[in-house]
CSV table of N, CA and C in Angstrom, one decimal:
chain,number,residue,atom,x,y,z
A,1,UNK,N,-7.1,15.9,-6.4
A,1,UNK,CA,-5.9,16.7,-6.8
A,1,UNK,C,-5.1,17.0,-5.6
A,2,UNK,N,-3.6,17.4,-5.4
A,2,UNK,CA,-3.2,17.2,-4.6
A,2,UNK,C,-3.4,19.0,-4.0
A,3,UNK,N,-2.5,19.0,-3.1
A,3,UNK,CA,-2.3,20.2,-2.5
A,3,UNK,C,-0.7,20.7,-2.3
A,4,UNK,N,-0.1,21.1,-1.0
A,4,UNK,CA,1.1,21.5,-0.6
A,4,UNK,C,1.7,20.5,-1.1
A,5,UNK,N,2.8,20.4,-1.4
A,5,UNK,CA,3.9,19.1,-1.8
A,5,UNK,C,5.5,19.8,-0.8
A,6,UNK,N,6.0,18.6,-0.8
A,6,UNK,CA,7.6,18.6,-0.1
A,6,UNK,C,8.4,17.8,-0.8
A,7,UNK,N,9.4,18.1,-1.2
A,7,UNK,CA,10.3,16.7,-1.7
A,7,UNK,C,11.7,16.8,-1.6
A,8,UNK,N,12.5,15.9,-1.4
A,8,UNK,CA,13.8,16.0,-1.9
A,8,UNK,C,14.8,14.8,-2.9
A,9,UNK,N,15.9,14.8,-3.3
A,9,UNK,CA,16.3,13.9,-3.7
A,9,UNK,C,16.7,12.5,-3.0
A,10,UNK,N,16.1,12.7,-1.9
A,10,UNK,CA,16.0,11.3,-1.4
A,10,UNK,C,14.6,10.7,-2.0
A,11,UNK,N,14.5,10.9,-2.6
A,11,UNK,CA,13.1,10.0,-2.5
A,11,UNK,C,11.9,9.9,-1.6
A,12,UNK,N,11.3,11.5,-1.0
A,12,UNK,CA,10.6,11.8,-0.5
A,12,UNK,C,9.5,13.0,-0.8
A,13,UNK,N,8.0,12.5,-0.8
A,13,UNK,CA,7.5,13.4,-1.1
A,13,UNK,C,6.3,13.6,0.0
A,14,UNK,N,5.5,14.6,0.0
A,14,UNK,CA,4.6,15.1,0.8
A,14,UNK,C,3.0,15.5,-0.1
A,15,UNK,N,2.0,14.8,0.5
A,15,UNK,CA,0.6,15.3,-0.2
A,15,UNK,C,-0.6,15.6,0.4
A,16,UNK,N,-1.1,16.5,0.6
A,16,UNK,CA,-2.6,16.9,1.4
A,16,UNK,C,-3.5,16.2,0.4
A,17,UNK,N,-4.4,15.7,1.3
A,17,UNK,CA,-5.8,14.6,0.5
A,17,UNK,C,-6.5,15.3,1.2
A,18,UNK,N,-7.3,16.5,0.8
A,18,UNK,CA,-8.2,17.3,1.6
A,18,UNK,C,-9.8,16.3,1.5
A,19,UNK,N,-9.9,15.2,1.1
A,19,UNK,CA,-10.8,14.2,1.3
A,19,UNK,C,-10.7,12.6,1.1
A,20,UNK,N,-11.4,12.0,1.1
A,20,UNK,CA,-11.8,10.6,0.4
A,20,UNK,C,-11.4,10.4,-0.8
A,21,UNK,N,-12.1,11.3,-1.4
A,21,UNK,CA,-11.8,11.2,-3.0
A,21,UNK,C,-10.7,10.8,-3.0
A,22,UNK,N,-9.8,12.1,-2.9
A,22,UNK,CA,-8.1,12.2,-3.4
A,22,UNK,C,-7.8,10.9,-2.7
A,23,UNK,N,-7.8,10.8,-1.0
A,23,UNK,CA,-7.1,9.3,-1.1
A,23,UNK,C,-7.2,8.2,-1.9
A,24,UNK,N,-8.5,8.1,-2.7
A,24,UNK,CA,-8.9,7.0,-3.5
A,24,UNK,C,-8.0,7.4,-4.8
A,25,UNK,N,-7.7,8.9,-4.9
A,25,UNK,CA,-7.5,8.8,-6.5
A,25,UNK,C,-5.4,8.7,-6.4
A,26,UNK,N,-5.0,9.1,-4.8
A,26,UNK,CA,-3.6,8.2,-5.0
A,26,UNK,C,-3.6,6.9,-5.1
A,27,UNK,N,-4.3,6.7,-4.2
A,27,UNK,CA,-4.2,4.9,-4.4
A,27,UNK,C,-4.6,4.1,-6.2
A,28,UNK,N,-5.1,5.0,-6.6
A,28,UNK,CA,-5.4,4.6,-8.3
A,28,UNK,C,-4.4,5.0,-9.0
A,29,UNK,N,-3.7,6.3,-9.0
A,29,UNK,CA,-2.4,6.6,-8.9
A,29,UNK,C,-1.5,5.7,-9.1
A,30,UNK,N,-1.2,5.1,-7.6
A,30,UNK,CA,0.1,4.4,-7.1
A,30,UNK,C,-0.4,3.0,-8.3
A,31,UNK,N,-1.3,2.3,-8.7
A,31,UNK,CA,-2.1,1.2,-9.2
A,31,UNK,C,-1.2,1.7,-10.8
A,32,UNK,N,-1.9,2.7,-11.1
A,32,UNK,CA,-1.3,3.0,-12.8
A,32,UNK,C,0.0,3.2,-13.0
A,33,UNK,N,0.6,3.7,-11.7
A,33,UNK,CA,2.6,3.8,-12.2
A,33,UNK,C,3.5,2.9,-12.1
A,34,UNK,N,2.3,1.9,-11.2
A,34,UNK,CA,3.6,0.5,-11.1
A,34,UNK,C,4.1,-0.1,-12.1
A,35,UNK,N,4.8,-0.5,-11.9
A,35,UNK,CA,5.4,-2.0,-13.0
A,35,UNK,C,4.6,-2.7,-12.8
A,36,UNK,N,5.0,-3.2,-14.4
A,36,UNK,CA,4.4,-4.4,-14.7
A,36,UNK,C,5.1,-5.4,-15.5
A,37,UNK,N,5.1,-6.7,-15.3
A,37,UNK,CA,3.9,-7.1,-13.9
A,37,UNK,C,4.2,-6.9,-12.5
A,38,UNK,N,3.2,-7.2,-11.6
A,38,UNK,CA,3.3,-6.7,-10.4
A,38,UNK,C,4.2,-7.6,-9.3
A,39,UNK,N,4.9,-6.9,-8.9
A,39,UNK,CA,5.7,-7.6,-7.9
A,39,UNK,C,6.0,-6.4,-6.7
A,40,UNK,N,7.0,-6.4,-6.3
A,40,UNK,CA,7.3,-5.5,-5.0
A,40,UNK,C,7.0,-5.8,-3.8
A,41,UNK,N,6.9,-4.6,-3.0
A,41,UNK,CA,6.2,-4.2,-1.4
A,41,UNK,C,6.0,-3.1,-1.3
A,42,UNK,N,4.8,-2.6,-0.9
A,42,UNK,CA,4.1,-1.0,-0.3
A,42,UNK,C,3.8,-1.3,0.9
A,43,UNK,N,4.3,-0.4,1.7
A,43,UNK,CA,3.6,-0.6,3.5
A,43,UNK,C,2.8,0.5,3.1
A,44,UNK,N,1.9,0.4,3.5
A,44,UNK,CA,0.5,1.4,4.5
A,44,UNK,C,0.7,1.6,5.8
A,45,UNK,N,1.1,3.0,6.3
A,45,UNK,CA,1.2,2.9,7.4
A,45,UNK,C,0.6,4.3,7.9
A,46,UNK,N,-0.1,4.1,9.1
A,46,UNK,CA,-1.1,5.3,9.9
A,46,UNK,C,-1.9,4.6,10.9
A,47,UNK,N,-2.1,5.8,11.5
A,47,UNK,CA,-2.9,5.9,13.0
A,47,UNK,C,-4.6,5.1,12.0
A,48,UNK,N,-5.5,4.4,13.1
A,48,UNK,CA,-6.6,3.8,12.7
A,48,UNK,C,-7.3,4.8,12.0
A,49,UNK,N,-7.9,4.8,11.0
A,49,UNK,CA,-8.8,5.8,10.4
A,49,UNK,C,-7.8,6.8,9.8
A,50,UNK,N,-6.6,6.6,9.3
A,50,UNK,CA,-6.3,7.1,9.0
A,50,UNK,C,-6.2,7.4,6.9
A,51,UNK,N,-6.6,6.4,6.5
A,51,UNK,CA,-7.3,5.9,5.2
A,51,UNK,C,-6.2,4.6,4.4
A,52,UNK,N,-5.5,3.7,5.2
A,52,UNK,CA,-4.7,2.7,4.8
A,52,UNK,C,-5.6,2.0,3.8
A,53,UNK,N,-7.0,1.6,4.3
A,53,UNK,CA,-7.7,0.4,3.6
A,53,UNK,C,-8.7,1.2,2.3
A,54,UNK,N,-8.4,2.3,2.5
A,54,UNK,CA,-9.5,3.3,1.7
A,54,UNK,C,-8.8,3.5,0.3
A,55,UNK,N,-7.2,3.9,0.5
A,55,UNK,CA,-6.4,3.7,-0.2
A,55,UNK,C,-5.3,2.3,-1.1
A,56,UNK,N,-5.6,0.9,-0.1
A,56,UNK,CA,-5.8,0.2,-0.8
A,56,UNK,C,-6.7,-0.6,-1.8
A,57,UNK,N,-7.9,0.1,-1.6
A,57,UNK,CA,-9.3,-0.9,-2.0
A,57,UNK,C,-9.2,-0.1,-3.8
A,58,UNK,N,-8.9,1.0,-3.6
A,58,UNK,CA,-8.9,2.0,-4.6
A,58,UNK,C,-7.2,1.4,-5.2
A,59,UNK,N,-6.7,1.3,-4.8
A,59,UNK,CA,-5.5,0.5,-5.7
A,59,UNK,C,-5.7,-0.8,-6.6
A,60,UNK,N,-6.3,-1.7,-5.9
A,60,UNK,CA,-7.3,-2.9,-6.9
A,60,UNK,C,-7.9,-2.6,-7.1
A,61,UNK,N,-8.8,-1.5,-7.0
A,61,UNK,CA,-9.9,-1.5,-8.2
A,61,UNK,C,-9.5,-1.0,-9.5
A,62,UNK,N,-8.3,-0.2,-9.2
A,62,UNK,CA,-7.3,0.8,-10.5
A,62,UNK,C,-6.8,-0.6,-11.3
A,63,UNK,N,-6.4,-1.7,-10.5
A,63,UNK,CA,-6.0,-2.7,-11.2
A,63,UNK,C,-6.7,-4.0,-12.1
A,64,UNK,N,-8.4,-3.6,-11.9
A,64,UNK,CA,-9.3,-4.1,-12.1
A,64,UNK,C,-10.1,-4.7,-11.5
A,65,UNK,N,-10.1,-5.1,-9.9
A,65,UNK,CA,-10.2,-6.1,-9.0
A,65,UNK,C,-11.9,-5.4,-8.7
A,66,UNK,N,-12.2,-6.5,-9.5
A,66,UNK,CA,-14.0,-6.3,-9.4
A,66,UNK,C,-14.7,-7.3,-7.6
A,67,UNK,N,-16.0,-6.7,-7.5
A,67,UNK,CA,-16.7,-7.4,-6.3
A,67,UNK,C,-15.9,-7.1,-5.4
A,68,UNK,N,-16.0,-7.7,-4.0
A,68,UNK,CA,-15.6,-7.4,-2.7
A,68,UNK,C,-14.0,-7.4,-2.3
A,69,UNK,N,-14.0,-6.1,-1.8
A,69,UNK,CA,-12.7,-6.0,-2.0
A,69,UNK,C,-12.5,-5.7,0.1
A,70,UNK,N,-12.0,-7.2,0.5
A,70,UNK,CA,-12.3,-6.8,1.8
A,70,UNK,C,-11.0,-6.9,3.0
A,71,UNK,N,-11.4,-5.9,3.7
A,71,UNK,CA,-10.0,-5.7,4.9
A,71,UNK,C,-9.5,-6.6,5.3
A,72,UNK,N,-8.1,-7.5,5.1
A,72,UNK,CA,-7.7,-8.3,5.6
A,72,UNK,C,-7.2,-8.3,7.6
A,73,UNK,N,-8.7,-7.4,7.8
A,73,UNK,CA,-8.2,-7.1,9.3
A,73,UNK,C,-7.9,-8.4,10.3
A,74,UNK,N,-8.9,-9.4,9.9
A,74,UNK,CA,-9.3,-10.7,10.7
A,74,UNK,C,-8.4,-12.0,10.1
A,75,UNK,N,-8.6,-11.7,8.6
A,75,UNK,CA,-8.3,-12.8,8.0
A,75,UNK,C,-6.1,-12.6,7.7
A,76,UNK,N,-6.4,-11.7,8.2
A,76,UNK,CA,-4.6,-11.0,7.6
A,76,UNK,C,-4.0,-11.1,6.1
A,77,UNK,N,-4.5,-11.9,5.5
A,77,UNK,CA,-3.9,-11.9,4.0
A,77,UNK,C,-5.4,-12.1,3.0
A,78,UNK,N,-5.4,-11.2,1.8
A,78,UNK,CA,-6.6,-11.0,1.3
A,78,UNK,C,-5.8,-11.4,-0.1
A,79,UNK,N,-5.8,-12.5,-0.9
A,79,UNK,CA,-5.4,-12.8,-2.1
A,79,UNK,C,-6.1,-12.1,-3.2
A,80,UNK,N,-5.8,-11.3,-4.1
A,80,UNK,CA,-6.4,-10.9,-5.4
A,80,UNK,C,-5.6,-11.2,-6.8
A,81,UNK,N,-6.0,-11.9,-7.7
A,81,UNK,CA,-5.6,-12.1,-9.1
A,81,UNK,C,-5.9,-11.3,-10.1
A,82,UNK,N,-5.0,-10.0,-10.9
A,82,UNK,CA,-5.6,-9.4,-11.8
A,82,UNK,C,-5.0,-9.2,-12.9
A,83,UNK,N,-5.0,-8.7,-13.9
A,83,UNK,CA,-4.5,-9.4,-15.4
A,83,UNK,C,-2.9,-8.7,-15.0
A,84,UNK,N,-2.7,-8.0,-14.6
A,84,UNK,CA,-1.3,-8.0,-14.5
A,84,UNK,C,-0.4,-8.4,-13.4
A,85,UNK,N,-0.8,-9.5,-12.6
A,85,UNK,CA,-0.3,-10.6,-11.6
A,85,UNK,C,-1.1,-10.5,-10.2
A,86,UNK,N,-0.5,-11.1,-9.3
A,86,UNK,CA,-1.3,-11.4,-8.0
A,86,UNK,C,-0.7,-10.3,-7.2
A,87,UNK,N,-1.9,-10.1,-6.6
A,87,UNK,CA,-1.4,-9.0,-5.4
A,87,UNK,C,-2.1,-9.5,-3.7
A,88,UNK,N,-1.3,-9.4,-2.9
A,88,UNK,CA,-1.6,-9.9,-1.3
A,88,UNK,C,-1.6,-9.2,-0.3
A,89,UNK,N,-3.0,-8.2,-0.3
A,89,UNK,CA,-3.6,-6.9,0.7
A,89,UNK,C,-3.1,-7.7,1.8
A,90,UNK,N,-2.2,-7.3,2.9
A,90,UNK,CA,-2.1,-8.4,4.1
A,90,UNK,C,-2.2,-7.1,4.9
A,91,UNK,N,-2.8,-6.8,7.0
A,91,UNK,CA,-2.9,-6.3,7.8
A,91,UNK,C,-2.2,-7.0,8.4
A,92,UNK,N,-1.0,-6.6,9.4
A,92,UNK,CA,-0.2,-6.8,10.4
A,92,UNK,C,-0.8,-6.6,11.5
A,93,UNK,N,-1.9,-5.8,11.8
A,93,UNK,CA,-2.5,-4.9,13.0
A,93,UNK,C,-2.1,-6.1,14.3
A,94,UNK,N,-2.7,-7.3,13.9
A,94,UNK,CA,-3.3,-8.3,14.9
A,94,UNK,C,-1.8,-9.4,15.3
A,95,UNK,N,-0.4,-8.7,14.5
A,95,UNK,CA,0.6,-10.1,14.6
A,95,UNK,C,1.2,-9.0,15.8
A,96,UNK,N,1.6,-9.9,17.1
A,96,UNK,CA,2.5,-9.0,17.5
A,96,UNK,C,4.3,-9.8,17.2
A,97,UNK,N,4.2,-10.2,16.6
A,97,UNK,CA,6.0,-10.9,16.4
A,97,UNK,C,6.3,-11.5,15.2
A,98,UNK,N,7.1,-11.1,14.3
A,98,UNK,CA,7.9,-11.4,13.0
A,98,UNK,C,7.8,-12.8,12.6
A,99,UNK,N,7.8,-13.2,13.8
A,99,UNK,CA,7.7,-15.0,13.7
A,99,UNK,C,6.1,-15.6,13.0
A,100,UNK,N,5.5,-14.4,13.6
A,100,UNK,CA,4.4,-14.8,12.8
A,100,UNK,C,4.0,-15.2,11.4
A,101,UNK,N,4.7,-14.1,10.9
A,101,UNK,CA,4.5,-13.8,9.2
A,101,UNK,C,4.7,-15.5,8.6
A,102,UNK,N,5.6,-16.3,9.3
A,102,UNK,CA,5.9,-17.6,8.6
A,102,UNK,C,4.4,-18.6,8.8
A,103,UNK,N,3.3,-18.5,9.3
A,103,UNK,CA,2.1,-18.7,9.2
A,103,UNK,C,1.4,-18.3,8.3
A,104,UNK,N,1.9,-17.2,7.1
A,104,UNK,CA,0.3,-16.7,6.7
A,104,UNK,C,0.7,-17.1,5.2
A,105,UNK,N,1.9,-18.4,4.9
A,105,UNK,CA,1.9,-18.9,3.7
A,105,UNK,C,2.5,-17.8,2.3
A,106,UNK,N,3.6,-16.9,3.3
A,106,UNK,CA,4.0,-16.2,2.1
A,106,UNK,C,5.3,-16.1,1.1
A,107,UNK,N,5.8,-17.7,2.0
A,107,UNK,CA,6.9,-18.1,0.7
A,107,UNK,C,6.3,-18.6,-0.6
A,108,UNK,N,4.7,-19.0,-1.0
A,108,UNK,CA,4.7,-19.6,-1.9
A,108,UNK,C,4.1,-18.1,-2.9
A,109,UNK,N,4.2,-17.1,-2.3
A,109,UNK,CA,3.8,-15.8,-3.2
A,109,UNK,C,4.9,-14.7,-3.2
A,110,UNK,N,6.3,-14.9,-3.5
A,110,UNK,CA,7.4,-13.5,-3.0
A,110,UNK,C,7.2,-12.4,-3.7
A,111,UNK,N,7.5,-11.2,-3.1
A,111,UNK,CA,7.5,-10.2,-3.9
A,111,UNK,C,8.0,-9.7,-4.9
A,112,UNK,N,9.2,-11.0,-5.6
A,112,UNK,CA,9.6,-10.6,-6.9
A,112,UNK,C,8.4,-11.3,-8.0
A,113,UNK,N,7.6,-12.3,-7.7
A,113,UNK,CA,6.3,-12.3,-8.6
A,113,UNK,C,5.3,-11.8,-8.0
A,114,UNK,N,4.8,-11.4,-7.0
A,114,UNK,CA,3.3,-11.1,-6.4
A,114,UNK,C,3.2,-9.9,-5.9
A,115,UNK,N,2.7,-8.6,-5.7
A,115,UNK,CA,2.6,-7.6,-5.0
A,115,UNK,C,2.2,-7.6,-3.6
A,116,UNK,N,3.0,-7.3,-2.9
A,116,UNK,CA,2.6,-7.5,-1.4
A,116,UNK,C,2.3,-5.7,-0.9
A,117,UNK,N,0.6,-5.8,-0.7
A,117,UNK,CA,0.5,-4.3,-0.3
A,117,UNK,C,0.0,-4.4,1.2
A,118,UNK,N,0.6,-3.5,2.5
A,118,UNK,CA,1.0,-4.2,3.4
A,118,UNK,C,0.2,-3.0,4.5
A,119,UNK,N,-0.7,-3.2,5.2
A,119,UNK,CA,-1.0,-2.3,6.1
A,119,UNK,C,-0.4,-2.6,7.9
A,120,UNK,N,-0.5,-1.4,8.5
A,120,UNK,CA,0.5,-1.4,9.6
A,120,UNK,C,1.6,-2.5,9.7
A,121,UNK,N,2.4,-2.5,8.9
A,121,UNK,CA,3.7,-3.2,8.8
A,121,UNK,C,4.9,-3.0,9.8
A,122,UNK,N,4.6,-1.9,10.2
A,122,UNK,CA,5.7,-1.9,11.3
A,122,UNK,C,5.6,-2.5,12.6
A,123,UNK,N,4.2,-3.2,12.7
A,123,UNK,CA,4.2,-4.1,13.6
A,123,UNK,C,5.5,-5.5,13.4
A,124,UNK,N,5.7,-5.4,12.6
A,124,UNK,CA,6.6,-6.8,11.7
A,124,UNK,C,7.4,-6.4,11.4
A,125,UNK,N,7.9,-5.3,10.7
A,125,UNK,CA,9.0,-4.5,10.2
A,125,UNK,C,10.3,-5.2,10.0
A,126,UNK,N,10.9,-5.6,11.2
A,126,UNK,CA,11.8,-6.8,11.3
A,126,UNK,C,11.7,-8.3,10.2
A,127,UNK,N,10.8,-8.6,10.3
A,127,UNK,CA,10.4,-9.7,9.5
A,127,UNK,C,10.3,-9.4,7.7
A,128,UNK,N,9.5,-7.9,7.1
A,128,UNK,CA,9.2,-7.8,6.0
A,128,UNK,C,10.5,-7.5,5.0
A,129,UNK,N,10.4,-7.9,3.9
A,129,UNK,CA,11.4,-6.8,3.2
A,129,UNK,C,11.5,-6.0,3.4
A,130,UNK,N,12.3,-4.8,2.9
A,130,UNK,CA,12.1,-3.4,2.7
A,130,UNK,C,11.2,-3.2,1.4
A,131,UNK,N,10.5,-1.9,1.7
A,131,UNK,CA,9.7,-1.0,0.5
A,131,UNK,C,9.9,-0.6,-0.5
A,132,UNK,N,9.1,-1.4,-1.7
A,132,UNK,CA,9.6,-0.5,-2.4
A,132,UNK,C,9.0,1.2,-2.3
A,133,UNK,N,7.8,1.0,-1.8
A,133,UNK,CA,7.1,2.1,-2.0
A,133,UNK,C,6.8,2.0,-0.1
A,134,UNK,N,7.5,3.1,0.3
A,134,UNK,CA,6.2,3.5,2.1
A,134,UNK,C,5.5,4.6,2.1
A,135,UNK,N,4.2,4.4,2.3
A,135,UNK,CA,3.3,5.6,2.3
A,135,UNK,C,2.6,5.5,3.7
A,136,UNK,N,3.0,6.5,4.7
A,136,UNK,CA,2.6,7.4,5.7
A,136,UNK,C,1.2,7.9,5.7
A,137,UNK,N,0.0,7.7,6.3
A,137,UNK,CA,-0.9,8.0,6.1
A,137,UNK,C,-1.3,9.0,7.4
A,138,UNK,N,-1.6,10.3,7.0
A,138,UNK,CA,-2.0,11.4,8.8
A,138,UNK,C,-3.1,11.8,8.9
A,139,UNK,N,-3.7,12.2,9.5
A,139,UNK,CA,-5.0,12.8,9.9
A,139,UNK,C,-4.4,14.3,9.5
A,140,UNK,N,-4.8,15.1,9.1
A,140,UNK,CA,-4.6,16.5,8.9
A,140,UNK,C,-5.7,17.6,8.7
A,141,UNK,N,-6.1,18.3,10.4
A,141,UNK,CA,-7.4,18.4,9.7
A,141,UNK,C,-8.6,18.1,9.6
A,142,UNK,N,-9.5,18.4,8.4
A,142,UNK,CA,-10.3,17.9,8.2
A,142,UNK,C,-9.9,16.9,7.2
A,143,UNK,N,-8.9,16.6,6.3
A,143,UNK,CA,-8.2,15.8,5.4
A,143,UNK,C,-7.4,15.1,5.9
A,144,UNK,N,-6.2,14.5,5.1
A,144,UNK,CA,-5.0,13.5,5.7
A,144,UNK,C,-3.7,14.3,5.0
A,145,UNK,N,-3.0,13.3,5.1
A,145,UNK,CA,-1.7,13.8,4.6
A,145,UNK,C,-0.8,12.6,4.0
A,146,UNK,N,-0.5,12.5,3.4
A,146,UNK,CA,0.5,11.4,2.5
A,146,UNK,C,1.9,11.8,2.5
A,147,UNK,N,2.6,11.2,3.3
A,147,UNK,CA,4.4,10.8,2.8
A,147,UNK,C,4.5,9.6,2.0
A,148,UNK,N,5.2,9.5,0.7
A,148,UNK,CA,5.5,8.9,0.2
A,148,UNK,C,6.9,8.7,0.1
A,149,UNK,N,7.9,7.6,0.3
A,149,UNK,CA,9.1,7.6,0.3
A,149,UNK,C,9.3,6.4,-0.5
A,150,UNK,N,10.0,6.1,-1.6
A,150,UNK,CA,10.9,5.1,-2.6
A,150,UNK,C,12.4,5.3,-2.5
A,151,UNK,N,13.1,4.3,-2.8
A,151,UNK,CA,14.3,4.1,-2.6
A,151,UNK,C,14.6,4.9,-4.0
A,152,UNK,N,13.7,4.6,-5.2
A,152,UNK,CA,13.9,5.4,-6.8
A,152,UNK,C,13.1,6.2,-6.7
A,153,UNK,N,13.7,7.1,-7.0
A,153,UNK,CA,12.8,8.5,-7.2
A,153,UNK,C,11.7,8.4,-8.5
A,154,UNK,N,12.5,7.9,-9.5
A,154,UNK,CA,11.5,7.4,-10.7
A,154,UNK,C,9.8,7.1,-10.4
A,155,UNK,N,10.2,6.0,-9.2
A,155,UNK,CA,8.7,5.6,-9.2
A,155,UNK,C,7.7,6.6,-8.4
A,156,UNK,N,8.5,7.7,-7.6
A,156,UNK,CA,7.7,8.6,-7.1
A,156,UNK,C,7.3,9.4,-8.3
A,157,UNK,N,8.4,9.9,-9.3
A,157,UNK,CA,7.7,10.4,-10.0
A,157,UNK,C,6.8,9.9,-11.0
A,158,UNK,N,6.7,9.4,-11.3
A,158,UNK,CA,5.7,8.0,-12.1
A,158,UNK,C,4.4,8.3,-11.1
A,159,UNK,N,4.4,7.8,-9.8
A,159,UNK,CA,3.3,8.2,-8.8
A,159,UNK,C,2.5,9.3,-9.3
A,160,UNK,N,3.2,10.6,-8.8
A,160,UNK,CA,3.1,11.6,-8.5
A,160,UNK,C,2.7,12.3,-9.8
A,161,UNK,N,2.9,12.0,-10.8
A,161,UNK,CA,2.7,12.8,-12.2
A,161,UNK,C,1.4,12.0,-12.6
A,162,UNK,N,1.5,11.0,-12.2
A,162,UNK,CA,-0.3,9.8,-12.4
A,162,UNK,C,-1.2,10.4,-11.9
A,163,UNK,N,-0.7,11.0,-10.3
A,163,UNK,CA,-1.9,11.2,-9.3
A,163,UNK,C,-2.0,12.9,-9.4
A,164,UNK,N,-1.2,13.8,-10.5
A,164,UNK,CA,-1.6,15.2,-10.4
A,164,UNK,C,-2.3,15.5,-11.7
A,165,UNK,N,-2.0,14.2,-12.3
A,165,UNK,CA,-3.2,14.3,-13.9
A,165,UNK,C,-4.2,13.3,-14.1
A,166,UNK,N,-4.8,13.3,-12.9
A,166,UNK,CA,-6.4,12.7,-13.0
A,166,UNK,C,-7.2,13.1,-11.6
């Protein structure tokens, strides 16, 4: 459940994850309020340990994504198929240049059919689309902290009303 909140009509909101759990239960959250079918972009972004992959693993599993659900730290793009389209966990951590991204084969999956959920992206930033969804991940504490920002406020509130009633 959440804690302090911040918001305004830009399409910004603020959440204390005073553990694991909660991060796992936004990330299930963010999984139940999307559209469907799945398309878009979410960046993941935070300091190492900061719960990027904790919070994605818990988004495919919301989406059904059974068995190993593994960090695309090495491999950079982790393909998943689930009944409501494909989604493409990809890590940036390891690209240092935009140019890269044309390597990892993601003209033949765009984000108007496949969900691209994207950790440390601002290493690329220049290269990616824009978000539909950016979520900020912080150490706070003994907990973290979540900024969420959408260009539509809709889907924050879709988020956010998902992730304060479960």
């Amino acid at each position: 459940m959440s804690g302090g909140s911040a918001g305004s009509a830009t399409g910004a909101q603020a959440r204390r994850l005073p553990d694991e759990a909660a991060t796992q239960s936004l990330g299930a959250a963010i999984a139940r309020a999307w559209p469907r079918p799945l398309g878009g972009v979410i960046w993941l972004q935070g300091a190492l340990g900061s719960g990027k992959t904790t919070l994605a693993r818990a988004f495919l599993r919301a989406l059904g994504v059974e068995g190993a659900v593994r960090s695309p730290t090495y491999t950079l793009v982790e393909p998943y198929e689930t009944v409501h389209g494909a989604v493409l966990h990809m890590d940036c951590y390891r690209l240092s240049s935009p140019d890269e991204l044309e390597f990892l084969g993601l003209r033949d999956s765009p984000p108007e059919t496949t969900l691209w959920l994207i950790e440390w992206p601002e290493r690329v930033a220049r290269g990616l689309p824009a978000p539909d969804l950016h979520v900020v991940l912080s150490n706070a504490g003994t907990g973290r902290q979540a900024a969420l920002r959408a260009p539509h406020t809709g889907t924050l509130d879709l988020i956010l009303h998902s992730f304060s009633h479960h």
